[in-house]
Amino acid sequence: MKRAFASILAIGLVASPLLAQPAASQQRSEQGEARREMSAGNIMPLRQIEARVLPTMKGAEYLGPAYDPAAMAYRLKFIRDGRVLFVDVDARTGRVLRRSN
């Protein structure tokens, strides 16, 4: 019994970093795509977009951005009063596309 538990635990420890890699590599690829698009002049710098949106989110804590290369949009994530809020922004123009409530 102890040997079986130890084997399962060992497999879990070995497999867990392998399972986490796709999410990390996807995030790196989205960041790389955003960098390439910004360098090419196709999208605005994230800091410029944040400078426009953050002041409008009074009382909310900014959790960070995510870039969607297919939509060429940023999703800025916030939390206020225990609720997660999203602001989707067109990365080309900086125009707010949608706000969750």
PDB file of C-alpha atoms in Angstrom:
ATOM      1  CA  MET A   1       0.000   0.000   0.000  1.00  0.00           C
ATOM      2  CA  LYS A   2       2.763   2.444   0.943  1.00  0.00           C
ATOM      3  CA  ARG A   3       4.682   1.508  -2.194  1.00  0.00           C
ATOM      4  CA  ALA A   4       1.625   2.130  -4.433  1.00  0.00           C
ATOM      5  CA  PHE A   5       1.005   5.512  -2.796  1.00  0.00           C
ATOM      6  CA  ALA A   6       4.661   6.468  -3.242  1.00  0.00           C
ATOM      7  CA  SER A   7       4.501   5.484  -6.925  1.00  0.00           C
ATOM      8  CA  ILE A   8       1.376   7.555  -7.530  1.00  0.00           C
ATOM      9  CA  LEU A   9       2.902  10.509  -5.718  1.00  0.00           C
ATOM     10  CA  ALA A  10       6.124  10.233  -7.753  1.00  0.00           C
ATOM     11  CA  ILE A  11       4.193  10.104 -11.037  1.00  0.00           C
ATOM     12  CA  GLY A  12       2.179  13.156 -10.003  1.00  0.00           C
ATOM     13  CA  LEU A  13       5.295  15.129  -9.131  1.00  0.00           C
ATOM     14  CA  VAL A  14       6.936  14.257 -12.443  1.00  0.00           C
ATOM     15  CA  ALA A  15       3.829  14.874 -14.556  1.00  0.00           C
ATOM     16  CA  SER A  16       2.633  18.142 -13.004  1.00  0.00           C
ATOM     17  CA  PRO A  17       5.316  20.385 -14.564  1.00  0.00           C
ATOM     18  CA  LEU A  18       4.673  18.740 -17.926  1.00  0.00           C
ATOM     19  CA  LEU A  19       0.951  19.450 -17.684  1.00  0.00           C
ATOM     20  CA  ALA A  20       1.580  23.095 -16.800  1.00  0.00           C
ATOM     21  CA  GLN A  21       3.789  23.763 -19.815  1.00  0.00           C
ATOM     22  CA  PRO A  22       1.084  24.341 -22.444  1.00  0.00           C
ATOM     23  CA  ALA A  23      -0.462  27.210 -20.469  1.00  0.00           C
ATOM     24  CA  ALA A  24       2.923  28.812 -19.849  1.00  0.00           C
ATOM     25  CA  SER A  25       4.012  28.407 -23.466  1.00  0.00           C
ATOM     26  CA  GLN A  26       0.651  29.771 -24.669  1.00  0.00           C
ATOM     27  CA  GLN A  27       1.100  32.835 -22.462  1.00  0.00           C
ATOM     28  CA  ARG A  28       4.647  33.336 -23.767  1.00  0.00           C
ATOM     29  CA  SER A  29       3.409  33.043 -27.344  1.00  0.00           C
ATOM     30  CA  GLU A  30       0.654  35.622 -26.726  1.00  0.00           C
ATOM     31  CA  GLN A  31       3.194  37.996 -25.197  1.00  0.00           C
ATOM     32  CA  GLY A  32       5.552  37.427 -28.120  1.00  0.00           C
ATOM     33  CA  GLU A  33       2.748  38.069 -30.607  1.00  0.00           C
ATOM     34  CA  ALA A  34       1.812  41.289 -28.798  1.00  0.00           C
ATOM     35  CA  ARG A  35       5.458  42.389 -28.874  1.00  0.00           C
ATOM     36  CA  ARG A  36       5.744  41.669 -32.606  1.00  0.00           C
ATOM     37  CA  GLU A  37       2.490  43.502 -33.387  1.00  0.00           C
ATOM     38  CA  MET A  38       3.559  46.493 -31.291  1.00  0.00           C
ATOM     39  CA  SER A  39       6.999  46.616 -32.945  1.00  0.00           C
ATOM     40  CA  ALA A  40       5.314  46.540 -36.348  1.00  0.00           C
ATOM     41  CA  GLY A  41       3.115  49.460 -35.298  1.00  0.00           C
ATOM     42  CA  ASN A  42      -0.088  47.438 -35.566  1.00  0.00           C
ATOM     43  CA  ILE A  43      -1.158  47.781 -31.918  1.00  0.00           C
ATOM     44  CA  MET A  44      -0.734  50.314 -29.163  1.00  0.00           C
ATOM     45  CA  PRO A  45       1.696  49.689 -26.300  1.00  0.00           C
ATOM     46  CA  LEU A  46      -0.002  48.026 -23.327  1.00  0.00           C
ATOM     47  CA  ARG A  47       1.162  50.823 -20.994  1.00  0.00           C
ATOM     48  CA  GLN A  48      -0.704  53.360 -23.123  1.00  0.00           C
ATOM     49  CA  ILE A  49      -3.885  51.293 -22.973  1.00  0.00           C
ATOM     50  CA  GLU A  50      -3.501  50.815 -19.211  1.00  0.00           C
ATOM     51  CA  ALA A  51      -3.021  54.592 -18.797  1.00  0.00           C
ATOM     52  CA  ARG A  52      -6.428  55.112 -20.423  1.00  0.00           C
ATOM     53  CA  VAL A  53      -8.372  52.361 -18.655  1.00  0.00           C
ATOM     54  CA  LEU A  54      -6.975  52.169 -15.114  1.00  0.00           C
ATOM     55  CA  PRO A  55      -8.176  55.658 -14.051  1.00  0.00           C
ATOM     56  CA  THR A  56     -11.735  54.677 -15.029  1.00  0.00           C
ATOM     57  CA  MET A  57     -11.728  51.678 -12.679  1.00  0.00           C
ATOM     58  CA  LYS A  58     -11.830  53.494  -9.346  1.00  0.00           C
ATOM     59  CA  GLY A  59     -12.035  51.189  -6.329  1.00  0.00           C
ATOM     60  CA  ALA A  60     -10.867  48.169  -8.318  1.00  0.00           C
ATOM     61  CA  GLU A  61      -7.534  46.392  -7.987  1.00  0.00           C
ATOM     62  CA  TYR A  62      -5.782  45.731 -11.298  1.00  0.00           C
ATOM     63  CA  LEU A  63      -4.797  42.081 -11.650  1.00  0.00           C
ATOM     64  CA  GLY A  64      -3.171  42.232 -15.079  1.00  0.00           C
ATOM     65  CA  PRO A  65      -3.647  41.891 -18.833  1.00  0.00           C
ATOM     66  CA  ALA A  66      -4.084  39.091 -21.338  1.00  0.00           C
ATOM     67  CA  TYR A  67      -3.622  39.538 -25.092  1.00  0.00           C
ATOM     68  CA  ASP A  68      -5.792  37.794 -27.683  1.00  0.00           C
ATOM     69  CA  PRO A  69      -3.835  37.763 -30.961  1.00  0.00           C
ATOM     70  CA  ALA A  70      -6.823  36.596 -33.027  1.00  0.00           C
ATOM     71  CA  ALA A  71      -8.997  39.516 -31.879  1.00  0.00           C
ATOM     72  CA  MET A  72      -6.047  41.918 -31.531  1.00  0.00           C
ATOM     73  CA  ALA A  73      -7.486  42.874 -28.159  1.00  0.00           C
ATOM     74  CA  TYR A  74      -6.363  43.099 -24.564  1.00  0.00           C
ATOM     75  CA  ARG A  75      -8.474  41.861 -21.668  1.00  0.00           C
ATOM     76  CA  LEU A  76      -7.639  43.779 -18.505  1.00  0.00           C
ATOM     77  CA  LYS A  77      -8.647  41.966 -15.324  1.00  0.00           C
ATOM     78  CA  PHE A  78      -9.729  43.703 -12.118  1.00  0.00           C
ATOM     79  CA  ILE A  79     -11.276  42.771  -8.778  1.00  0.00           C
ATOM     80  CA  ARG A  80     -13.673  44.953  -6.802  1.00  0.00           C
ATOM     81  CA  ASP A  81     -15.712  43.926  -3.760  1.00  0.00           C
ATOM     82  CA  GLY A  82     -14.824  40.265  -4.342  1.00  0.00           C
ATOM     83  CA  ARG A  83     -16.033  40.302  -7.964  1.00  0.00           C
ATOM     84  CA  VAL A  84     -13.764  39.830 -10.966  1.00  0.00           C
ATOM     85  CA  LEU A  85     -14.282  42.412 -13.701  1.00  0.00           C
ATOM     86  CA  PHE A  86     -12.973  42.424 -17.259  1.00  0.00           C
ATOM     87  CA  VAL A  87     -12.404  45.304 -19.650  1.00  0.00           C
ATOM     88  CA  ASP A  88     -11.803  44.285 -23.270  1.00  0.00           C
ATOM     89  CA  VAL A  89      -9.863  46.855 -25.289  1.00  0.00           C
ATOM     90  CA  ASP A  90      -9.097  47.005 -29.010  1.00  0.00           C
ATOM     91  CA  ALA A  91      -5.291  46.869 -29.098  1.00  0.00           C
ATOM     92  CA  ARG A  92      -5.147  48.824 -32.373  1.00  0.00           C
ATOM     93  CA  THR A  93      -7.169  51.851 -31.263  1.00  0.00           C
ATOM     94  CA  GLY A  94      -7.339  51.648 -27.454  1.00  0.00           C
ATOM     95  CA  ARG A  95     -11.137  51.780 -27.668  1.00  0.00           C
ATOM     96  CA  VAL A  96     -12.981  49.913 -24.899  1.00  0.00           C
ATOM     97  CA  LEU A  97     -14.991  47.147 -26.548  1.00  0.00           C
ATOM     98  CA  ARG A  98     -16.765  45.714 -23.525  1.00  0.00           C
ATOM     99  CA  ARG A  99     -16.881  45.896 -19.735  1.00  0.00           C
ATOM    100  CA  SER A 100     -18.186  43.159 -17.471  1.00  0.00           C
ATOM    101  CA  ASN A 101     -20.307  44.194 -14.503  1.00  0.00           C
TER     102      ASN A 101
END
